[in-house]
mmCIF file of C-alpha atoms in Angstrom:
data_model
loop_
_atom_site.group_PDB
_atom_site.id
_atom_site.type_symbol
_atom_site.label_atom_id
_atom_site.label_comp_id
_atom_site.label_asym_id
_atom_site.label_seq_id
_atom_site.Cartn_x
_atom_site.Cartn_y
_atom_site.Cartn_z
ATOM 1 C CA UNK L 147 36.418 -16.895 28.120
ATOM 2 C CA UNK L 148 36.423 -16.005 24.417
ATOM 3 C CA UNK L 149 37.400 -11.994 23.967
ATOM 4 C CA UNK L 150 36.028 -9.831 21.028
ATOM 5 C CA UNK L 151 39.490 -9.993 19.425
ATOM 6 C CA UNK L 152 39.809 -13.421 19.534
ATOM 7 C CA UNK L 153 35.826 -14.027 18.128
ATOM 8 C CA UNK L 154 37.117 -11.859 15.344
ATOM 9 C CA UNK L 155 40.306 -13.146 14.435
ATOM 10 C CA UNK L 156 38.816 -16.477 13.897
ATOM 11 C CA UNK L 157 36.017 -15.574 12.096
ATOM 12 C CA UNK L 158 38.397 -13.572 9.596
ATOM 13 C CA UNK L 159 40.958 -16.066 9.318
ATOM 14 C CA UNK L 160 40.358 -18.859 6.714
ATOM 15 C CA UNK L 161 40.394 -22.407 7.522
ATOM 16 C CA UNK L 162 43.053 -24.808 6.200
ATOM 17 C CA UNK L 163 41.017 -27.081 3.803
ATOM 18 C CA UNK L 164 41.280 -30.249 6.762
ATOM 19 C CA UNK L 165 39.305 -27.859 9.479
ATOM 20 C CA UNK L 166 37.231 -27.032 6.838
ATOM 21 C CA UNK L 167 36.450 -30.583 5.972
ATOM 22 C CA UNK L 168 36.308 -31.332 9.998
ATOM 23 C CA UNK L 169 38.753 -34.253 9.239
ATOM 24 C CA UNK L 170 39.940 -35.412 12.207
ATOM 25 C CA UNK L 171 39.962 -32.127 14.222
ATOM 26 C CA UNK L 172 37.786 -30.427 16.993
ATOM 27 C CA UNK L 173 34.934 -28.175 16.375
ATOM 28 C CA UNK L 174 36.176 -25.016 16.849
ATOM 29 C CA UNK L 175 33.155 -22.733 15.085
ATOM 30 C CA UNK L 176 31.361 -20.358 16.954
ATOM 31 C CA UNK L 177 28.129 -20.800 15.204
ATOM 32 C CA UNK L 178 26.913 -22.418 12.216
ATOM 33 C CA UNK L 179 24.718 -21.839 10.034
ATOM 34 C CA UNK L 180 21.892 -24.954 9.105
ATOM 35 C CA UNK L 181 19.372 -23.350 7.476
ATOM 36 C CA UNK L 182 18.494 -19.597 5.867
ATOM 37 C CA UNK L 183 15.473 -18.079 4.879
ATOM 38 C CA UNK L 184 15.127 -15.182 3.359
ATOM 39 C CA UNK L 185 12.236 -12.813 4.143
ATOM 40 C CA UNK L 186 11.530 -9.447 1.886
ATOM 41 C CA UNK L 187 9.063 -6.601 1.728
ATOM 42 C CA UNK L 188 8.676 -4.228 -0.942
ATOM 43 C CA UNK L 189 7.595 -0.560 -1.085
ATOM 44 C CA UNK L 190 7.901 2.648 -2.998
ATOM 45 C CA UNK L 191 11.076 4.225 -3.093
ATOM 46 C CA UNK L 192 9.718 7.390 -1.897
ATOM 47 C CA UNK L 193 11.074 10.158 0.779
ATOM 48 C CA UNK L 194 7.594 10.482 2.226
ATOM 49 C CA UNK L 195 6.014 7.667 4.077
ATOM 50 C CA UNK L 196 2.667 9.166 4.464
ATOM 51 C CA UNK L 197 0.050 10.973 2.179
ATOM 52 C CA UNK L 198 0.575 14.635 3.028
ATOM 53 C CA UNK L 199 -2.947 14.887 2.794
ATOM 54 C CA UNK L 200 -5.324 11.952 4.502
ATOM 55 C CA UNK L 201 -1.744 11.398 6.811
ATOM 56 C CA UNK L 202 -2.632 7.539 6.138
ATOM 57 C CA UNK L 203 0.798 5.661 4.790
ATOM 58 C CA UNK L 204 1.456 5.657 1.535
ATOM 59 C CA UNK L 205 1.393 1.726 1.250
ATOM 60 C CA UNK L 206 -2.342 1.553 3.232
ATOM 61 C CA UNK L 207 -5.637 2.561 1.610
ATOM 62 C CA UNK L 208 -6.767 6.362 2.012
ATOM 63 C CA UNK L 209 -9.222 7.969 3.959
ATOM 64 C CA UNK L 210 -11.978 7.119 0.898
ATOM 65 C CA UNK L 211 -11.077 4.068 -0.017
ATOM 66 C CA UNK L 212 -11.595 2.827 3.926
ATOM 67 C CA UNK L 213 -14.696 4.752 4.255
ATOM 68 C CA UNK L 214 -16.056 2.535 1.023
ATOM 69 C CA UNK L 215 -14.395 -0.859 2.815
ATOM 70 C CA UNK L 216 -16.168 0.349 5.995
ATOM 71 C CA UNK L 217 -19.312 1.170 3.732
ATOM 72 C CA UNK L 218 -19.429 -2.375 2.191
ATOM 73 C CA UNK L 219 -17.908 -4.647 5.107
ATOM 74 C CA UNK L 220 -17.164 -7.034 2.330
ATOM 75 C CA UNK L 221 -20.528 -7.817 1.955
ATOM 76 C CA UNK L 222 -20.697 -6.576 -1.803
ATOM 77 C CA UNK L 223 -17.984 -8.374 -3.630
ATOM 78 C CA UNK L 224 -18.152 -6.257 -6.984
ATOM 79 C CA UNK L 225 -16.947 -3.257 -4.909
ATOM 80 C CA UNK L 226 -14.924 -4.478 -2.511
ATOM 81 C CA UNK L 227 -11.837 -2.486 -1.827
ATOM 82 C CA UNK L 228 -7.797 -3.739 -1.636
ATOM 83 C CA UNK L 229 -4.931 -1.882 -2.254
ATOM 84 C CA UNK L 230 -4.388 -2.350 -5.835
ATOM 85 C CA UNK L 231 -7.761 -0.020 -6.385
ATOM 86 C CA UNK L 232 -5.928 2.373 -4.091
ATOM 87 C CA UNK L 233 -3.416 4.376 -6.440
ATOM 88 C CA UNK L 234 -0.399 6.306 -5.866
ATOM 89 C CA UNK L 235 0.023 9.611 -7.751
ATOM 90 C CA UNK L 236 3.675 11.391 -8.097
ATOM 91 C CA UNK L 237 4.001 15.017 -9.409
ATOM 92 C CA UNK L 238 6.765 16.496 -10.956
ATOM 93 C CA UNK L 239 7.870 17.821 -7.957
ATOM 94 C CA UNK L 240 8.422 14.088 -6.830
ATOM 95 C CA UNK L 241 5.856 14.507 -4.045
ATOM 96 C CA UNK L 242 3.756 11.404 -3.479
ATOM 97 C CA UNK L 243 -0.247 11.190 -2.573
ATOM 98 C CA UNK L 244 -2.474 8.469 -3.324
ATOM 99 C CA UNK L 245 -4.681 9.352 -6.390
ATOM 100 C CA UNK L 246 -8.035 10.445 -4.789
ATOM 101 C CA UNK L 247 -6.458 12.287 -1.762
ATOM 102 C CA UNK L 248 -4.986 14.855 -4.466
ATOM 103 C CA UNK L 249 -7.699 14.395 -7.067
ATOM 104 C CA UNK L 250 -9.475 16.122 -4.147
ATOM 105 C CA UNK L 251 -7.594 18.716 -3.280
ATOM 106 C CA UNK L 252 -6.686 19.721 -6.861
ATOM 107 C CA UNK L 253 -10.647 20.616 -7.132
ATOM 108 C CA UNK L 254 -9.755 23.370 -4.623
ATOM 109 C CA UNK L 255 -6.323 23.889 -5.345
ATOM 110 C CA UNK L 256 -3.567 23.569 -8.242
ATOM 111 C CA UNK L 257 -0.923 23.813 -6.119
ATOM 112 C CA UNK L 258 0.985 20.662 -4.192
ATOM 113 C CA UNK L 259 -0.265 20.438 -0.321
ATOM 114 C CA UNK L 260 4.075 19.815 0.423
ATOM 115 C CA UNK L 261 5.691 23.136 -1.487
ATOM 116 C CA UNK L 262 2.779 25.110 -2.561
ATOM 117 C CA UNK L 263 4.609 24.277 -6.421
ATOM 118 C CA UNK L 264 1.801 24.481 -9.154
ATOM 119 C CA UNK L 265 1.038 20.691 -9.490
ATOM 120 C CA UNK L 266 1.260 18.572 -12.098
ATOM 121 C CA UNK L 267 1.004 14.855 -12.948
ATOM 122 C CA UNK L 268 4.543 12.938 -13.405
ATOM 123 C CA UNK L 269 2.703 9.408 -12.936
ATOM 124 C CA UNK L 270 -0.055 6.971 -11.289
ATOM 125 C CA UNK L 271 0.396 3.676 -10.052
ATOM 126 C CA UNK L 272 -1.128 0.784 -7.529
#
């Protein structure tokens, strides 16, 4: 039976150049690795997942821009809806909404929905 400590000392310990070449010796390796892929995903560095607003995540269309994809059914290809048409806005106050969900609510009020801080524009972007 192979203990914890012993896994680890091997797998910290370096191999003489011959065990590393397999010359002549057994195969002692716990695991070996034939082939990696790597997978990655980006997204906004943001603190807030979700649009304080619509409560839809940042990264998905909002409430709108679904009820237009809904609307069309992708049957009208001029205004067919994807998430590049859906923007992100930031305000100063680093909050993040996507750009119609607060293009909405500034109509009503010039505050941000998160601090109540009067709101303005830092940037917009898909």
């Amino acid at each position: 039976m192979v203990t914890e400590k012993h896994v680890r000392s091997r797998l910290a310990t370096p191999k003489p150049a011959s065990m590393a070449k397999n010359e002549g010796t057994e195969d002692n390796d716990i695991f070996k690795i034939h082939k990696w892929s790597g997978v990655a995903a980006w997204s906004w560095d943001i603190s807030v997942d979700n649009c304080a607003i619509c409560r839809n995540h940042i990264m998905d269309l909002c409430i709108e821009c679904q009820a237009k994809l809904n609307e069309n059914d992708g049957n009208d290809k001029d205004k067919k809806m994807d998430k590049d048409s859906c923007t992100i806005a930031w305000g100063v106050c680093n909050h993040a909404f996507h750009l119609h969900c607060i293009s909405r609510w500034i109509k009503a009020r010039q505050v941000c929905p998160l601090d109540n801080t009067p709101w303005e524009f830092q940037k917009a972007a898909n």
